[in-house]
Amino acid sequence: VEDNPKERRQSLVVLGLDSVAAEAKMFVNAWPPELTTDLAAMEQFNAAFTEALRASCADIFRQPFNYTFATDIVLKPANPKAPAGSEVALASITAQVEVFVAADTSESGNGSAKAAHDSAAQVYAKFKDIIEDP
């Protein structure tokens, strides 16, 4: 785990690496009450969600963990006034995911022996596959 993801992301931008970004959203029926009332619990959950999302994306997109970022985490409670079964009725967590494409796959620090996707087009195609068939 890195010390400063913001600095690491900025260094990848300066290097001019291609990246692919998308919104990730997870729906649940409801959050435990402490996740909507206790700031410390919410921050701890958001941090754990961020790390898990980054690790999953690094594996799925075959990119180094340190090349994968999740920001702008938003936890929303269920909306009992919305139509039952609709997305707006469900509790959710949303994040902006950005995956930089590693030019040198030897830095694949995610423990994966799989061949890396070595172009933004390949990473984008994988994003599209997930969006169309999660």
XYZ file of C-alpha atoms in Angstrom:
134
model
C 0.000 0.000 0.000
C 1.394 3.392 -0.939
C 1.819 6.410 1.320
C 0.262 9.031 -0.935
C -2.058 8.004 -3.785
C -2.569 11.651 -4.844
C 1.165 12.136 -5.402
C 1.449 8.760 -7.165
C -1.448 9.645 -9.496
C 0.108 13.030 -10.262
C 3.438 11.376 -11.099
C 1.647 9.100 -13.605
C -0.063 12.126 -15.170
C 3.319 13.872 -15.495
C 4.737 10.752 -17.173
C 1.972 11.098 -19.778
C 0.566 7.595 -19.281
C -2.812 6.854 -20.822
C -5.670 6.228 -18.437
C -9.277 5.100 -18.542
C -11.832 6.436 -16.065
C -15.363 5.403 -15.151
C -17.846 5.573 -12.328
C -18.228 2.465 -10.166
C -21.440 1.989 -8.216
C -22.560 -0.704 -5.794
C -26.153 -1.057 -4.591
C -27.439 -2.669 -1.391
C -30.870 -2.718 0.238
C -29.639 -0.690 3.227
C -26.459 0.190 5.127
C -25.979 -0.652 8.798
C -27.137 2.419 10.793
C -23.599 3.305 11.938
C -22.531 3.859 8.314
C -25.041 6.666 7.973
C -24.679 8.201 11.451
C -21.065 7.653 12.626
C -18.461 9.658 10.690
C -15.519 7.532 11.914
C -17.289 4.294 10.877
C -18.155 5.803 7.484
C -14.560 6.948 6.882
C -13.223 3.516 7.864
C -15.703 1.786 5.542
C -14.929 4.169 2.674
C -11.188 3.556 3.089
C -11.697 -0.223 3.071
C -14.016 0.036 0.048
C -11.432 2.180 -1.776
C -8.628 -0.324 -1.167
C -10.804 -3.302 -2.166
C -12.024 -1.543 -5.323
C -8.479 -0.602 -6.321
C -7.211 -4.152 -5.723
C -10.107 -5.628 -7.726
C -9.566 -3.211 -10.596
C -5.816 -3.884 -10.619
C -6.554 -7.593 -10.989
C -9.411 -7.265 -13.492
C -7.578 -4.767 -15.714
C -4.210 -6.469 -15.177
C -2.508 -3.259 -14.072
C -0.356 -2.491 -11.040
C -2.249 -1.594 -7.865
C -0.332 1.701 -7.733
C -1.685 2.552 -11.196
C -5.313 2.178 -10.080
C -7.208 4.881 -8.197
C -10.645 5.299 -6.625
C -11.720 8.786 -5.578
C -14.808 10.820 -4.769
C -16.391 8.097 -2.640
C -20.065 8.841 -1.918
C -22.111 6.670 0.431
C -25.873 7.166 0.120
C -28.560 5.732 2.393
C -31.652 4.010 1.036
C -34.489 6.339 0.024
C -37.759 4.943 1.415
C -39.771 7.573 -0.507
C -38.531 6.362 -3.916
C -40.388 3.696 -5.918
C -39.602 0.254 -4.479
C -37.016 -1.682 -6.464
C -35.680 1.373 -8.289
C -32.003 2.336 -8.149
C -32.863 5.560 -6.291
C -34.619 3.527 -3.581
C -31.512 1.454 -2.836
C -28.555 2.424 -0.694
C -25.383 2.835 -2.739
C -21.717 3.692 -2.776
C -20.167 5.422 -5.771
C -16.545 6.031 -6.715
C -14.637 7.460 -9.633
C -12.170 4.823 -10.854
C -9.128 5.680 -12.941
C -6.742 3.057 -14.274
C -3.429 4.133 -15.792
C -1.946 1.813 -18.393
C 1.474 0.544 -17.355
C 3.958 0.819 -20.184
C 6.307 -1.611 -18.401
C 4.391 -4.616 -17.094
C 7.309 -5.633 -14.859
C 5.896 -3.226 -12.243
C 2.752 -5.311 -11.893
C 2.898 -5.352 -8.060
C -0.595 -6.851 -7.874
C 0.688 -10.416 -7.656
C -0.929 -11.374 -10.941
C 0.876 -13.661 -13.349
C -1.584 -12.754 -16.113
C -0.370 -10.755 -19.081
C -1.163 -7.080 -18.633
C -3.499 -5.152 -20.894
C -0.878 -2.962 -22.524
C -3.031 -0.294 -24.138
C -5.774 2.085 -23.091
C -7.954 0.475 -25.767
C -7.615 -2.934 -24.088
C -8.386 -1.484 -20.651
C -11.350 0.433 -22.080
C -12.643 -2.725 -23.788
C -12.531 -4.542 -20.447
C -14.398 -1.651 -18.771
C -17.005 -1.877 -21.538
C -17.341 -5.660 -21.083
C -18.053 -5.143 -17.374
C -20.569 -2.360 -18.012
C -22.431 -4.483 -20.555
C -22.300 -7.702 -18.516
C -21.420 -7.097 -14.849
